[in-house]
mmCIF file of N, CA and C in Angstrom:
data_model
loop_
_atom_site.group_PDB
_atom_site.id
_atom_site.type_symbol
_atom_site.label_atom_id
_atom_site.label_comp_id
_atom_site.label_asym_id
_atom_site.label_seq_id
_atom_site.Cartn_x
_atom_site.Cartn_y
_atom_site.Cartn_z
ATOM 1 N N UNK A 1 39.329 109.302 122.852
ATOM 2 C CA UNK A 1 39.613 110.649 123.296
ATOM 3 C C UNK A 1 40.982 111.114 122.807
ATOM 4 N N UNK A 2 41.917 110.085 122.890
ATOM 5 C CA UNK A 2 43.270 110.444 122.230
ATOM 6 C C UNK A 2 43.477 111.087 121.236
ATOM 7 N N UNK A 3 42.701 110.160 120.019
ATOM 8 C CA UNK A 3 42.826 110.722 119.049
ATOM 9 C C UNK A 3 41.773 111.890 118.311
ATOM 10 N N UNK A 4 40.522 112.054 119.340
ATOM 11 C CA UNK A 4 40.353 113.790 119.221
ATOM 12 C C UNK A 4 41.080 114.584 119.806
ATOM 13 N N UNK A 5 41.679 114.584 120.354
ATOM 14 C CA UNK A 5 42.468 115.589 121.110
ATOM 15 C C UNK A 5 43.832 115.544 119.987
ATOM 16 N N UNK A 6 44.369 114.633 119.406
ATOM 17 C CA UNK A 6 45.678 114.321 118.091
ATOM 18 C C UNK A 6 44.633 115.578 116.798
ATOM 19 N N UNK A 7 43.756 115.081 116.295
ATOM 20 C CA UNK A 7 43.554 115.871 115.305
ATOM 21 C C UNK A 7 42.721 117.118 115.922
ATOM 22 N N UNK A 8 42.589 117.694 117.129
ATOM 23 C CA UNK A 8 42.222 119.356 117.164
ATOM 24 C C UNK A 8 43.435 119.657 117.752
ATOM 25 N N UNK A 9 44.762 119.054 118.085
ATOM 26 C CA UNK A 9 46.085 119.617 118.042
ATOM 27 C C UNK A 9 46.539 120.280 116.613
ATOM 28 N N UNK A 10 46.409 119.031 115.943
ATOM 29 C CA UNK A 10 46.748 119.255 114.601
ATOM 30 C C UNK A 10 45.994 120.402 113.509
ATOM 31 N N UNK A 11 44.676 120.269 114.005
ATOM 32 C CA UNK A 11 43.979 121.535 112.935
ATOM 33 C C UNK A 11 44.123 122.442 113.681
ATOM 34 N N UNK A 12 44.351 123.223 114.705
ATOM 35 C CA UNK A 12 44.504 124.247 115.487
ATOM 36 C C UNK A 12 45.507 125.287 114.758
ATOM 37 N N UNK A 13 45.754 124.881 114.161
ATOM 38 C CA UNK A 13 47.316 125.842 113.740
ATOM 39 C C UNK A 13 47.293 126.305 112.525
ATOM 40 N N UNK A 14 45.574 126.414 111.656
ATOM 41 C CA UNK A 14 45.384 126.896 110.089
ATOM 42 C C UNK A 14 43.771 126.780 109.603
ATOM 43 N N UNK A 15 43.210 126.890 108.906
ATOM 44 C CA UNK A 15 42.047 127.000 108.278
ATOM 45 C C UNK A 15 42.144 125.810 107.332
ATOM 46 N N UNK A 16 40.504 126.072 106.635
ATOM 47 C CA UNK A 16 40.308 124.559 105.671
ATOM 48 C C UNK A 16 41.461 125.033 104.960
ATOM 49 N N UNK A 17 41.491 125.960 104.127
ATOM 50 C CA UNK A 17 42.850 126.475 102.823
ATOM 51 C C UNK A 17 44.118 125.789 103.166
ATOM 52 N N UNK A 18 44.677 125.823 104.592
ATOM 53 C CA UNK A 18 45.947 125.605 105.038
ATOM 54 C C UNK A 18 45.579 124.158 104.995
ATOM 55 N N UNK A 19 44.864 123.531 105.600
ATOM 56 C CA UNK A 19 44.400 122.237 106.038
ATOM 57 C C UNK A 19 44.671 121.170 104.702
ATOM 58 N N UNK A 20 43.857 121.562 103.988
ATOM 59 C CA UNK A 20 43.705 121.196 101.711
ATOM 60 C C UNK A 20 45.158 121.307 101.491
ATOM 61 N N UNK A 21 45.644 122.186 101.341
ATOM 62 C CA UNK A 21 47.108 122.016 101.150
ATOM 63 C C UNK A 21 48.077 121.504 101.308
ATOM 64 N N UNK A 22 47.918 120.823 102.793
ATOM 65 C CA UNK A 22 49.167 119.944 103.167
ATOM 66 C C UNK A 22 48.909 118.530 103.206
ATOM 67 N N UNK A 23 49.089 118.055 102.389
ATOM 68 C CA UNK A 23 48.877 116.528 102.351
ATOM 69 C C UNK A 23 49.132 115.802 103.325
ATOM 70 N N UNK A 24 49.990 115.700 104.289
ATOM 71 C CA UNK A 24 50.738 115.095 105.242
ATOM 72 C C UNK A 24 49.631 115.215 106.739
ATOM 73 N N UNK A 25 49.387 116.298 106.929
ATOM 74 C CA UNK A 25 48.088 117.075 107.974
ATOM 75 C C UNK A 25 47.034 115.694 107.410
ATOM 76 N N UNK A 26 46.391 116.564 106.450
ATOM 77 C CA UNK A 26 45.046 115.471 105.262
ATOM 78 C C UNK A 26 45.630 114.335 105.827
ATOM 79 N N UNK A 27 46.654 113.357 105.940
ATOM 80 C CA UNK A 27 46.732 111.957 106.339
ATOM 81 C C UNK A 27 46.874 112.249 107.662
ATOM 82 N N UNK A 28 47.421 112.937 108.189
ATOM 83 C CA UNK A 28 47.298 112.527 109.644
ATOM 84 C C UNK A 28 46.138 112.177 110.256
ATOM 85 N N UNK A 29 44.908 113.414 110.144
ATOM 86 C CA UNK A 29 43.661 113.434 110.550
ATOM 87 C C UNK A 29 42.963 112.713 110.202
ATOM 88 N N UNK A 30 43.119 112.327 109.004
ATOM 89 C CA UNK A 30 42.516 110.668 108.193
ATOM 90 C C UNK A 30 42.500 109.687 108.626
ATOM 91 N N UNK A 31 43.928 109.577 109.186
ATOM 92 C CA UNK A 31 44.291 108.014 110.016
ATOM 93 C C UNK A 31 43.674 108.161 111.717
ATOM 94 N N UNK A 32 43.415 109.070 112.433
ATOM 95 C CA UNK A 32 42.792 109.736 113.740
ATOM 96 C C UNK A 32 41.418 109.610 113.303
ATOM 97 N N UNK A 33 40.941 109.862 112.330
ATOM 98 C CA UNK A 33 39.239 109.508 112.001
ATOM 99 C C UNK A 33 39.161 107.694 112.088
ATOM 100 N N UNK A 34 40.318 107.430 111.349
ATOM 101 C CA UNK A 34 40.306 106.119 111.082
ATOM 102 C C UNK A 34 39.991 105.169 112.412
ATOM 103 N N UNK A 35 40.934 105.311 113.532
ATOM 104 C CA UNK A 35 41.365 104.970 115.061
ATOM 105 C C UNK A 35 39.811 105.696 115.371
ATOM 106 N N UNK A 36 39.506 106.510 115.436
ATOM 107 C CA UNK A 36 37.789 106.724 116.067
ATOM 108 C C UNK A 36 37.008 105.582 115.298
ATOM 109 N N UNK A 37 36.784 105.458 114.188
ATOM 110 C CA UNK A 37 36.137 104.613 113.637
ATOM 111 C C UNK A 37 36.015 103.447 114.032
ATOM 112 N N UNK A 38 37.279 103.031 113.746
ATOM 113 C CA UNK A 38 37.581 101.343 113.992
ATOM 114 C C UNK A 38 37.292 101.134 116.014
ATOM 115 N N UNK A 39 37.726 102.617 116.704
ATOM 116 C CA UNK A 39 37.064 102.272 117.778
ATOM 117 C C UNK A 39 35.286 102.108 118.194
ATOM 118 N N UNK A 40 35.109 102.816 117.263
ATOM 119 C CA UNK A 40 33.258 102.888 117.477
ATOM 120 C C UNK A 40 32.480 101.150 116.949
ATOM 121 N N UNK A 41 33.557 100.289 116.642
ATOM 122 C CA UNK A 41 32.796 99.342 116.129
ATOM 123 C C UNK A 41 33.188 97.960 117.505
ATOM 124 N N UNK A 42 33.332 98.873 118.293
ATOM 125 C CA UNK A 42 33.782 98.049 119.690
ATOM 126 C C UNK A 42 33.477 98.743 121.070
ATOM 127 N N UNK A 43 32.261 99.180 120.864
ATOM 128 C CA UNK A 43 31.407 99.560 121.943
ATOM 129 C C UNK A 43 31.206 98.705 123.018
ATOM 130 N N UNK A 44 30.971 99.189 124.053
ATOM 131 C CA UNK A 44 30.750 98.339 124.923
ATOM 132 C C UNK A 44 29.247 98.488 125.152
ATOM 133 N N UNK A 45 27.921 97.443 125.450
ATOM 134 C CA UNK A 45 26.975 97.439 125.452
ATOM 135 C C UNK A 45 26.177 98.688 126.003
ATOM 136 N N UNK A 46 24.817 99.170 125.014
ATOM 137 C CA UNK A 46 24.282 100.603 125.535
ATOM 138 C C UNK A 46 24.544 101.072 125.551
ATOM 139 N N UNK A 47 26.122 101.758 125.221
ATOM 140 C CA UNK A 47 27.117 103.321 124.839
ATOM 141 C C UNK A 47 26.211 103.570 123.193
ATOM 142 N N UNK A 48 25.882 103.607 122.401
ATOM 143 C CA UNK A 48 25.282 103.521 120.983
ATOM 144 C C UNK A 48 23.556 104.624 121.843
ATOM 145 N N UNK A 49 22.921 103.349 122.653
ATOM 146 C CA UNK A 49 21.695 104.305 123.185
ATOM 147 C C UNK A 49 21.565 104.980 124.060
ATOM 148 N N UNK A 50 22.640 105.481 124.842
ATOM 149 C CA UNK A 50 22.330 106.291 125.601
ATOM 150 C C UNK A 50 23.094 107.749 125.343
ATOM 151 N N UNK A 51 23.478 106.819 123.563
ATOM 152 C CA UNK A 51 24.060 108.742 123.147
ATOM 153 C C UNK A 51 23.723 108.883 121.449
ATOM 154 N N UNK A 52 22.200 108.309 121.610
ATOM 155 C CA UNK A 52 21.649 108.187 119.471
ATOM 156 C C UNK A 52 21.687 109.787 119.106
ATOM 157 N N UNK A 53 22.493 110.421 119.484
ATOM 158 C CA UNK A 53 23.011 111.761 118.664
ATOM 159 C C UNK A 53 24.018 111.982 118.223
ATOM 160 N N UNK A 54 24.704 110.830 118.095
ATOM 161 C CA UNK A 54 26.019 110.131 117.679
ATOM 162 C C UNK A 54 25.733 109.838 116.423
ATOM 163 N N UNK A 55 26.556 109.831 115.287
ATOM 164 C CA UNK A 55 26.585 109.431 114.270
ATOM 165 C C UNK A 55 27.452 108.136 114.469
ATOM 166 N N UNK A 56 27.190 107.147 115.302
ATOM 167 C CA UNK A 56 27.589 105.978 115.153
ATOM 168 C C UNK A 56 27.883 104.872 113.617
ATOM 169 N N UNK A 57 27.183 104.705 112.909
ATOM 170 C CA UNK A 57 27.021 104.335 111.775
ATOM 171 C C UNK A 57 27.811 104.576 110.680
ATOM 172 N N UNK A 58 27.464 106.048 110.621
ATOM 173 C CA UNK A 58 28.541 106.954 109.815
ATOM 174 C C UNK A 58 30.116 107.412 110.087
ATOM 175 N N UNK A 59 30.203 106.704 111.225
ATOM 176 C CA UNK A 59 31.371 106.589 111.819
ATOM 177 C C UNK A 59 31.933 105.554 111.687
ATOM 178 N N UNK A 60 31.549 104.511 111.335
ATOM 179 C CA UNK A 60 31.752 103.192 111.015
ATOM 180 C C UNK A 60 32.067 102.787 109.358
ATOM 181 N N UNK A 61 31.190 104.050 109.097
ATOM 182 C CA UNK A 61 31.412 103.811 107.310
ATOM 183 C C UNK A 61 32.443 104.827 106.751
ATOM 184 N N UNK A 62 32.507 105.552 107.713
ATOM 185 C CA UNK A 62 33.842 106.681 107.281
ATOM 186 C C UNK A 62 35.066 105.623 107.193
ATOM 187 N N UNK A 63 35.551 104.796 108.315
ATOM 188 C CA UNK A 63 36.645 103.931 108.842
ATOM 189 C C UNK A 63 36.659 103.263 107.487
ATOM 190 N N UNK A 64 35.658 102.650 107.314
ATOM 191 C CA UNK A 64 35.666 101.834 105.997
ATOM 192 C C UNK A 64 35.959 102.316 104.632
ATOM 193 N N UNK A 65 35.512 103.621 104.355
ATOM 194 C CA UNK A 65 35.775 104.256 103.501
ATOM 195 C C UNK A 65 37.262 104.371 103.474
ATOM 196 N N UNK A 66 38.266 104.789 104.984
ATOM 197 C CA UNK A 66 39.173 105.057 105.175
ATOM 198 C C UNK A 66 40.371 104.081 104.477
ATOM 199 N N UNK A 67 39.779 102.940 105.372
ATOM 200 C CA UNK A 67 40.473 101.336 105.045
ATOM 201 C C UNK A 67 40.645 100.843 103.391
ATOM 202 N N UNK A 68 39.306 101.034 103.106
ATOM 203 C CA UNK A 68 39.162 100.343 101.740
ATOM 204 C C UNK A 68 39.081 100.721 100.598
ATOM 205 N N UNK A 69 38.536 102.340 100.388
ATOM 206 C CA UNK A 69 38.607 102.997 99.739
ATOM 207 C C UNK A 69 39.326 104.387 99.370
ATOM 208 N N UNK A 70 40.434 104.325 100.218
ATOM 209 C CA UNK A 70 41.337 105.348 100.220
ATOM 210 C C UNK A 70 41.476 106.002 99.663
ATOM 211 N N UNK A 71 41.355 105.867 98.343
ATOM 212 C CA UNK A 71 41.610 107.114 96.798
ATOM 213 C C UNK A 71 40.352 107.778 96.851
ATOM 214 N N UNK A 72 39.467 107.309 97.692
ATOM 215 C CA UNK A 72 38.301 108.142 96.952
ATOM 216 C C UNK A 72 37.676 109.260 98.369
ATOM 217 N N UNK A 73 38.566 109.124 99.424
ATOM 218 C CA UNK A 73 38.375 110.007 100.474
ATOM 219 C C UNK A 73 38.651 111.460 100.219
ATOM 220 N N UNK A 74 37.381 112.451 100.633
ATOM 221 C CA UNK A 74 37.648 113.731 100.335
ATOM 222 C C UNK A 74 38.000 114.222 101.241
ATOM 223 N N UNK A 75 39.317 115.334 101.296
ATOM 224 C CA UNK A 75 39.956 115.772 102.212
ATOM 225 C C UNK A 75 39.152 117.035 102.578
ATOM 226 N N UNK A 76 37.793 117.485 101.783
ATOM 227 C CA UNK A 76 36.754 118.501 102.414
ATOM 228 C C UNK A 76 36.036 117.942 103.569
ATOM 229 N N UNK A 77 35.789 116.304 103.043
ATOM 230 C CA UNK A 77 34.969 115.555 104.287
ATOM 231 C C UNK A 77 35.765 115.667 105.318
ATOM 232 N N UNK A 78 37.163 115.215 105.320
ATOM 233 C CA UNK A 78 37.885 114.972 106.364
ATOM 234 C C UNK A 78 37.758 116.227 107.608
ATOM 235 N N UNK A 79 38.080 117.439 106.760
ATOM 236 C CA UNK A 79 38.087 118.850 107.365
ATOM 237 C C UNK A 79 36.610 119.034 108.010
ATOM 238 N N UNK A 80 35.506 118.746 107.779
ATOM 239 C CA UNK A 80 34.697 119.116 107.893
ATOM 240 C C UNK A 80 34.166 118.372 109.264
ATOM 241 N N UNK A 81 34.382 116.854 108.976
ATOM 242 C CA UNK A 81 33.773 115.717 110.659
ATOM 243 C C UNK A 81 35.402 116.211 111.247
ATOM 244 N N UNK A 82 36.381 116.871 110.969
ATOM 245 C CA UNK A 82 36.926 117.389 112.141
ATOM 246 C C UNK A 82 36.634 118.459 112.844
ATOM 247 N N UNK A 83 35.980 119.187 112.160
ATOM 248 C CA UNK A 83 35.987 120.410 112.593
ATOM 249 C C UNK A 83 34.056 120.539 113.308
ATOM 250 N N UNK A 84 33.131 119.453 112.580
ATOM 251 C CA UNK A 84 31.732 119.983 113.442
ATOM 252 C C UNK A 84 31.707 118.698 114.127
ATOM 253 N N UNK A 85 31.903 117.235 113.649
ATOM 254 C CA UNK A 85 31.620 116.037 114.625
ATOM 255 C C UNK A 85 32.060 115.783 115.675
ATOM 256 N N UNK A 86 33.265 116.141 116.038
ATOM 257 C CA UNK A 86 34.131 115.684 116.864
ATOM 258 C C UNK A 86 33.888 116.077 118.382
ATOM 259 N N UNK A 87 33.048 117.802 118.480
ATOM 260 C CA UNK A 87 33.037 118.087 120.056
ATOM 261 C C UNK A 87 32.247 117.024 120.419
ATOM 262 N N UNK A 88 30.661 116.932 119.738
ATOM 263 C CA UNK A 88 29.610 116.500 120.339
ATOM 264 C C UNK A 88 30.055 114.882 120.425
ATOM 265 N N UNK A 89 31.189 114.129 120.235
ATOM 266 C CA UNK A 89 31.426 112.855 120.229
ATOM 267 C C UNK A 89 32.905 113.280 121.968
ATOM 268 N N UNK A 90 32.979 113.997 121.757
ATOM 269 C CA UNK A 90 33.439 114.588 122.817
ATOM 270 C C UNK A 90 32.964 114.024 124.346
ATOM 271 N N UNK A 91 32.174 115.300 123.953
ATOM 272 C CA UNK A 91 31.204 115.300 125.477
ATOM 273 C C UNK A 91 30.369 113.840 125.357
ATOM 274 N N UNK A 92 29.812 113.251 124.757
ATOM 275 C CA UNK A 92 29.154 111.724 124.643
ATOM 276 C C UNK A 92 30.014 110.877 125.413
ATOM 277 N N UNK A 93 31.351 111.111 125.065
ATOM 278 C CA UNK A 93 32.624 110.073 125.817
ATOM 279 C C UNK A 93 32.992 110.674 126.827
ATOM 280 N N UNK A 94 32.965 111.878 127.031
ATOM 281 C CA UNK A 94 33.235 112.035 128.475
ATOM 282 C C UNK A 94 31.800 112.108 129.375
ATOM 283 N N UNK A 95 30.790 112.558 128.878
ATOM 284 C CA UNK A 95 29.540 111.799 129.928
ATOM 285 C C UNK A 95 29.723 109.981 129.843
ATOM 286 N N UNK A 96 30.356 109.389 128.988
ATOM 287 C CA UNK A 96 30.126 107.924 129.372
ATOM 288 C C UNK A 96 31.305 107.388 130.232
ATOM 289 N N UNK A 97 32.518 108.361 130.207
ATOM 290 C CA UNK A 97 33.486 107.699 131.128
ATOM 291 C C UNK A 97 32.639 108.570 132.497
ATOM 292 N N UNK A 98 32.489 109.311 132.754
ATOM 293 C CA UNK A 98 31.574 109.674 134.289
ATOM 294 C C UNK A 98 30.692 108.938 134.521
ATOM 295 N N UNK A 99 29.912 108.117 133.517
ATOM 296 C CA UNK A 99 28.754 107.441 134.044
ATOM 297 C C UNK A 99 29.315 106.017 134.340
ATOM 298 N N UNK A 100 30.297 105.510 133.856
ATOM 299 C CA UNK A 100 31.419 104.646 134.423
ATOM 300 C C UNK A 100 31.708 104.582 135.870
ATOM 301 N N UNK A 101 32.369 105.716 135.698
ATOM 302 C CA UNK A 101 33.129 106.034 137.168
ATOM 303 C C UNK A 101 32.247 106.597 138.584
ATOM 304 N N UNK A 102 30.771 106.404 137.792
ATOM 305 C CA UNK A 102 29.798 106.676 138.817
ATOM 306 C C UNK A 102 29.451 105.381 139.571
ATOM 307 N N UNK A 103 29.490 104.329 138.719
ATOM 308 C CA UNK A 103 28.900 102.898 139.117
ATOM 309 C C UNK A 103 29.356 102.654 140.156
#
């Protein structure tokens, strides 16, 4: 949750144009995709099925992409799973911390 809430601080303040331009932004939000990523590969059991509208997977291969293939990350992709993936991974984590705190 931290670090959606770090990169829609950060894109809040410009468009893709502004976004492409500043290299420094482009890494910030990169490394905040990264920290989602590397967190999605440490689920805790049944968080994956009780939210398969998750791009779990692709969240996993973004991180990797992030990690290992760095030169070849597009800062359109970046802009783009910030700007449409991120609510609906949102609300997924906050229905799973309520269904937590329901137990």
């Amino acid at each position: 949750m931290d670090a959606i809430t770090r990169i829609e601080e950060f894109i809040d303040h410009g468009g893709k144009a502004d976004f492409l331009a500043n290299g420094m932004l482009v890494s910030a939000v990169t490394y905040q995709l990264f920290i989602i990523g590397e967190a999605s590969r440490h689920l805790a059991p049944g968080v994956e099925g009780r939210h398969p509208f998750i791009a779990w997977r692709e969240m996993r291969g973004m991180r990797n992409v992030i990690a290992h293939e760095y030169g070849t990350v597009d800062p359109g992709v970046v802009w783009d799973v910030a700007t449409t993936d991120l609510a609906p991974l949102r609300v997924a984590l906050l229905a799973e911390r309520d269904w937590l705190t329901s137990c």
